[in-house]
Amino acid sequence: MRSTWERRARLYDLCEGSDLRRGVHKKALFGRILGRTLFLAVGTGIDIRHLPVGPLIVAIDISRAMLEKSRIRAEAFAGNLHLVQGDAMGMCFRDGSFDTIVTSCTMCSVPDPARVFKELHRVLNPGGRLLMFEHMRSRNPILGAVLDLMTIVTRRGGTEMNRHTLSTAMEAGFRVLAVESIFLDIILAVEAVKDDAGGRQIRQVVCPDWSRPSLPREALH
Ligand SMILES: C[S@@+](CC[C@H](N)C(=O)[O-])C[C@H]1O[C@@H](n2cnc3c(N)ncnc32)[C@H](O)[C@@H]1O
């Protein structure tokens, strides 16, 4: 899996660096960053420009080639950003090291998202925020099936288009506070909290009724 990303680093910006990246939404989501922050899977660093300059941010990625590319953008960034090579499925950070964790198109790419969410839960402070900009499987049967079919092809490049990322986050113990639809119920901006007190309510769902994300039913109470 790591070698896939080493290979993809070369042409990543060319293939994935377009305006389709929804910079305005990412800036708004990343604007909610508070305190010590982990940026999970920084890739070539295209999204560094959307990060706030105040907080201490540690950005990790498993791929050395991706990190090499991101170095130029990290150096141009006015904030306090540190790049670290690491595997999201087993990170070197102590329990409760971070106040905020940010992900951007990461959960489609890691081999075992459940394991990653467990790690994120461990390294996040109680009460800490998880801010995710992620694409996932649609609950619309036709769109869901299309994403299943697309995954047969994209999986070869390390990308799964049909994951149930929101449910997996909740199963790992995150309480979802807000979900904003960026594109139907496929690309979502999500704010969740590590809240050991329990409770699974969503405070705010900003998307058309028909495209409501595929949430476990109890989440919508
Ligand atoms: C689709 S890219 C997204 C990169 C960046 N966030 C962006 O939006 O451009 C997925 C990234 O996840 C990284 N990755 C895959 N598996 C990983 C793992 N187990 N731990 C850390 N990073 C991983 C890849 O190296 C790659 O940079």
Short mmCIF file of C-alpha atoms and ligand atoms in Angstrom, two decimals:
data_model
loop_
_atom_site.label_atom_id
_atom_site.label_comp_id
_atom_site.label_asym_id
_atom_site.label_seq_id
_atom_site.Cartn_x
_atom_site.Cartn_y
_atom_site.Cartn_z
CA MET A 1 0.00 0.00 0.00
CA ARG A 2 2.81 2.39 0.90
CA SER A 3 4.52 1.77 -2.45
CA THR A 4 1.26 2.71 -4.22
CA TRP A 5 1.43 6.17 -2.65
CA GLU A 6 5.17 6.48 -3.31
CA ARG A 7 4.31 5.97 -7.01
CA ARG A 8 1.28 8.24 -7.00
CA ALA A 9 3.22 11.14 -5.44
CA ARG A 10 4.90 11.92 -8.77
CA LEU A 11 1.71 12.81 -10.66
CA TYR A 12 -0.57 13.50 -7.70
CA ASP A 13 -0.75 17.29 -8.09
CA LEU A 14 -1.43 16.98 -11.80
CA CYS A 15 -4.31 14.53 -11.28
CA GLU A 16 -5.77 15.79 -7.99
CA GLY A 17 -4.74 19.43 -7.72
CA SER A 18 -7.66 21.04 -9.56
CA ASP A 19 -10.35 23.47 -8.39
CA LEU A 20 -12.55 20.45 -7.69
CA ARG A 21 -10.71 20.33 -4.40
CA ARG A 22 -13.30 22.67 -2.81
CA GLY A 23 -10.85 25.03 -1.15
CA VAL A 24 -13.52 27.36 0.25
CA HIS A 25 -15.14 24.54 2.23
CA LYS A 26 -11.82 23.24 3.47
CA LYS A 27 -10.78 26.69 4.65
CA ALA A 28 -14.04 26.98 6.59
CA LEU A 29 -13.61 23.52 8.14
CA PHE A 30 -9.93 23.97 8.98
CA GLY A 31 -10.78 27.39 10.43
CA ARG A 32 -12.28 25.47 13.39
CA ILE A 33 -8.85 24.11 14.35
CA LEU A 34 -7.97 24.84 17.99
CA GLY A 35 -4.83 23.99 19.94
CA ARG A 36 -2.28 21.28 19.14
CA THR A 37 -3.36 19.74 15.86
CA LEU A 38 -2.66 16.56 13.93
CA PHE A 39 -3.12 16.79 10.16
CA LEU A 40 -3.58 13.23 9.00
CA ALA A 41 -2.16 12.24 5.61
CA VAL A 42 -0.89 15.57 4.32
CA GLY A 43 -0.05 14.08 0.90
CA THR A 44 1.79 16.57 -1.33
CA GLY A 45 0.56 19.36 0.93
CA ILE A 46 -1.93 20.96 -1.46
CA ASP A 47 -4.24 21.70 1.47
CA ILE A 48 -1.60 23.32 3.67
CA ARG A 49 -2.67 26.71 2.26
CA HIS A 50 -6.08 26.26 3.93
CA LEU A 51 -4.66 25.77 7.43
CA PRO A 52 -4.74 28.57 10.04
CA VAL A 53 -1.32 30.01 10.94
CA GLY A 54 -1.76 30.16 14.73
CA PRO A 55 -1.78 26.61 16.13
CA LEU A 56 1.01 24.04 16.32
CA ILE A 57 0.26 21.52 13.55
CA VAL A 58 1.91 18.12 13.08
CA ALA A 59 1.25 16.71 9.60
CA ILE A 60 1.90 13.04 8.99
CA ASP A 61 1.93 10.79 5.96
CA ILE A 62 3.13 7.24 5.39
CA SER A 63 4.79 8.07 2.08
CA ARG A 64 8.24 9.62 2.00
CA ALA A 65 7.69 10.76 -1.61
CA MET A 66 4.47 12.58 -0.63
CA LEU A 67 6.24 14.24 2.29
CA GLU A 68 9.13 15.33 0.07
CA LYS A 69 6.62 17.08 -2.19
CA SER A 70 4.81 18.67 0.74
CA ARG A 71 8.07 20.08 2.16
CA ILE A 72 8.11 23.02 -0.29
CA ARG A 73 4.56 23.98 0.66
CA ALA A 74 5.30 23.51 4.36
CA GLU A 75 8.28 25.85 4.10
CA ALA A 76 6.18 28.48 2.33
CA PHE A 77 3.51 28.24 5.05
CA ALA A 78 3.59 31.08 7.59
CA GLY A 79 2.34 28.91 10.45
CA ASN A 80 3.91 26.39 12.82
CA LEU A 81 3.85 23.14 10.83
CA HIS A 82 5.97 20.02 11.31
CA LEU A 83 6.11 17.09 8.87
CA VAL A 84 6.45 13.56 10.25
CA GLN A 85 6.56 10.25 8.41
CA GLY A 86 4.23 7.78 10.11
CA ASP A 87 1.52 5.17 9.77
CA ALA A 88 -1.93 6.32 10.84
CA MET A 89 -2.68 2.77 11.98
CA GLY A 90 -0.01 2.94 14.68
CA MET A 91 1.28 6.39 15.53
CA CYS A 92 4.20 7.31 17.77
CA PHE A 93 2.23 9.97 19.68
CA ARG A 94 1.22 9.61 23.33
CA ASP A 95 -2.43 9.28 24.37
CA GLY A 96 -4.24 12.63 24.34
CA SER A 97 -1.45 14.47 22.46
CA PHE A 98 -3.76 16.60 20.31
CA ASP A 99 -6.70 18.99 20.74
CA THR A 100 -7.79 18.76 17.09
CA ILE A 101 -7.33 16.20 14.31
CA VAL A 102 -7.90 17.12 10.66
CA THR A 103 -8.28 14.70 7.78
CA SER A 104 -8.69 15.43 4.08
CA CYS A 105 -9.48 12.57 1.68
CA THR A 106 -7.66 10.21 3.98
CA MET A 107 -10.14 7.54 5.03
CA CYS A 108 -10.56 6.36 1.42
CA SER A 109 -6.84 5.63 1.31
CA VAL A 110 -5.85 3.89 4.55
CA PRO A 111 -5.98 0.07 4.56
CA ASP A 112 -8.08 -0.23 7.76
CA PRO A 113 -10.16 2.86 8.65
CA ALA A 114 -11.55 1.28 11.85
CA ARG A 115 -8.01 0.88 13.14
CA VAL A 116 -7.14 4.45 12.14
CA PHE A 117 -10.18 5.89 13.95
CA LYS A 118 -9.20 3.90 17.06
CA GLU A 119 -5.73 5.48 16.87
CA LEU A 120 -7.22 8.94 16.34
CA HIS A 121 -9.44 8.41 19.39
CA ARG A 122 -6.38 7.44 21.43
CA VAL A 123 -4.18 10.42 20.48
CA LEU A 124 -6.99 12.98 20.81
CA ASN A 125 -7.67 14.72 24.11
CA PRO A 126 -11.06 14.04 25.74
CA GLY A 127 -13.30 16.77 24.35
CA GLY A 128 -10.97 17.18 21.35
CA ARG A 129 -12.33 17.77 17.83
CA LEU A 130 -12.09 15.63 14.73
CA LEU A 131 -12.59 17.66 11.54
CA MET A 132 -12.97 15.54 8.42
CA PHE A 133 -13.28 16.45 4.76
CA GLU A 134 -13.99 13.02 3.30
CA HIS A 135 -15.82 11.28 0.51
CA MET A 136 -17.83 8.14 1.23
CA ARG A 137 -20.49 5.78 -0.09
CA SER A 138 -23.86 7.36 -0.95
CA ARG A 139 -26.96 5.89 0.67
CA ASN A 140 -28.78 6.41 -2.61
CA PRO A 141 -28.94 2.86 -4.06
CA ILE A 142 -27.97 3.92 -7.59
CA LEU A 143 -25.15 6.25 -6.57
CA GLY A 144 -23.99 3.69 -4.01
CA ALA A 145 -23.82 1.01 -6.70
CA VAL A 146 -21.94 3.37 -9.04
CA LEU A 147 -19.39 4.03 -6.28
CA ASP A 148 -19.09 0.27 -5.68
CA LEU A 149 -18.32 -0.21 -9.36
CA MET A 150 -15.85 2.68 -9.44
CA THR A 151 -14.05 1.17 -6.48
CA ILE A 152 -13.21 -1.96 -8.49
CA VAL A 153 -10.98 0.31 -10.60
CA THR A 154 -9.83 2.95 -8.09
CA ARG A 155 -8.81 0.34 -5.50
CA ARG A 156 -5.83 -0.49 -7.72
CA GLY A 157 -4.54 3.01 -7.04
CA GLY A 158 -5.21 2.76 -3.31
CA THR A 159 -8.58 4.60 -3.24
CA GLU A 160 -11.86 3.11 -1.94
CA MET A 161 -14.88 5.14 -3.07
CA ASN A 162 -17.52 3.27 -1.07
CA ARG A 163 -16.56 3.40 2.58
CA HIS A 164 -19.03 4.10 5.42
CA THR A 165 -16.66 6.57 7.03
CA LEU A 166 -19.18 8.35 9.25
CA SER A 167 -20.45 5.11 10.81
CA THR A 168 -16.89 3.88 11.31
CA ALA A 169 -16.00 7.10 13.15
CA MET A 170 -19.01 6.71 15.42
CA GLU A 171 -18.23 3.07 16.10
CA ALA A 172 -14.77 4.18 17.26
CA GLY A 173 -16.40 6.46 19.86
CA PHE A 174 -16.65 9.82 18.11
CA ARG A 175 -19.82 11.85 18.57
CA VAL A 176 -20.76 13.65 15.37
CA LEU A 177 -21.71 17.29 15.96
CA ALA A 178 -22.15 18.60 12.43
CA VAL A 179 -22.31 17.25 8.90
CA GLU A 180 -22.23 19.53 5.89
CA SER A 181 -22.88 18.23 2.42
CA ILE A 182 -20.26 19.44 -0.04
CA PHE A 183 -21.45 17.18 -2.86
CA LEU A 184 -24.68 15.23 -2.31
CA ASP A 185 -24.11 12.74 0.51
CA ILE A 186 -20.78 11.71 -1.03
CA ILE A 187 -18.38 14.50 -0.05
CA LEU A 188 -18.96 15.68 3.50
CA ALA A 189 -17.40 18.12 5.93
CA VAL A 190 -17.79 16.58 9.38
CA GLU A 191 -17.14 17.87 12.87
CA ALA A 192 -17.01 15.22 15.61
CA VAL A 193 -15.87 15.17 19.19
CA LYS A 194 -14.17 12.61 21.42
CA ASP A 195 -16.76 12.61 24.12
CA ASP A 196 -16.40 9.81 26.61
CA ALA A 197 -19.60 11.00 28.30
CA GLY A 198 -21.50 9.30 25.46
CA GLY A 199 -24.46 10.57 23.46
CA ARG A 200 -24.66 10.35 19.70
CA GLN A 201 -26.73 13.31 18.59
CA ILE A 202 -25.98 15.34 15.54
CA ARG A 203 -26.60 19.01 16.23
CA GLN A 204 -26.54 20.22 12.68
CA VAL A 205 -27.04 18.51 9.35
CA VAL A 206 -26.56 20.99 6.52
CA CYS A 207 -27.69 19.23 3.37
CA PRO A 208 -30.87 18.68 1.41
CA ASP A 209 -33.24 16.16 3.02
CA TRP A 210 -33.07 13.75 0.10
CA SER A 211 -29.29 13.66 0.25
CA ARG A 212 -28.97 13.19 3.99
CA PRO A 213 -25.85 11.23 4.70
CA SER A 214 -26.04 7.53 5.37
CA LEU A 215 -25.99 7.72 9.12
CA PRO A 216 -26.88 4.96 11.54
CA ARG A 217 -30.48 5.71 12.57
CA GLU A 218 -29.69 6.33 16.24
CA ALA A 219 -27.37 9.18 15.24
CA LEU A 220 -30.27 11.32 14.08
CA HIS A 221 -32.20 11.32 17.35
C1 LIG B 1 -5.81 10.61 -1.47
S1 LIG B 1 -4.31 11.09 -0.71
C2 LIG B 1 -4.82 12.54 0.16
C3 LIG B 1 -3.68 13.46 0.45
C4 LIG B 1 -4.09 14.86 0.92
N1 LIG B 1 -4.78 14.82 2.18
C5 LIG B 1 -4.92 15.53 -0.15
O1 LIG B 1 -6.14 15.71 0.05
O2 LIG B 1 -4.35 15.87 -1.20
C6 LIG B 1 -4.15 9.89 0.58
C7 LIG B 1 -2.87 10.05 1.40
O3 LIG B 1 -2.94 9.09 2.48
C8 LIG B 1 -1.62 8.62 2.71
N2 LIG B 1 -1.72 7.35 3.44
C9 LIG B 1 -2.20 6.16 2.97
N3 LIG B 1 -2.14 5.23 3.94
C10 LIG B 1 -1.64 5.85 5.04
C11 LIG B 1 -1.35 5.41 6.36
N4 LIG B 1 -1.57 4.15 6.75
N5 LIG B 1 -0.84 6.30 7.25
C12 LIG B 1 -0.60 7.59 6.88
N6 LIG B 1 -0.85 8.05 5.63
C13 LIG B 1 -1.37 7.20 4.74
C14 LIG B 1 -1.04 8.51 1.32
O4 LIG B 1 0.37 8.46 1.33
C15 LIG B 1 -1.59 9.76 0.65
O5 LIG B 1 -0.71 10.86 0.79
#
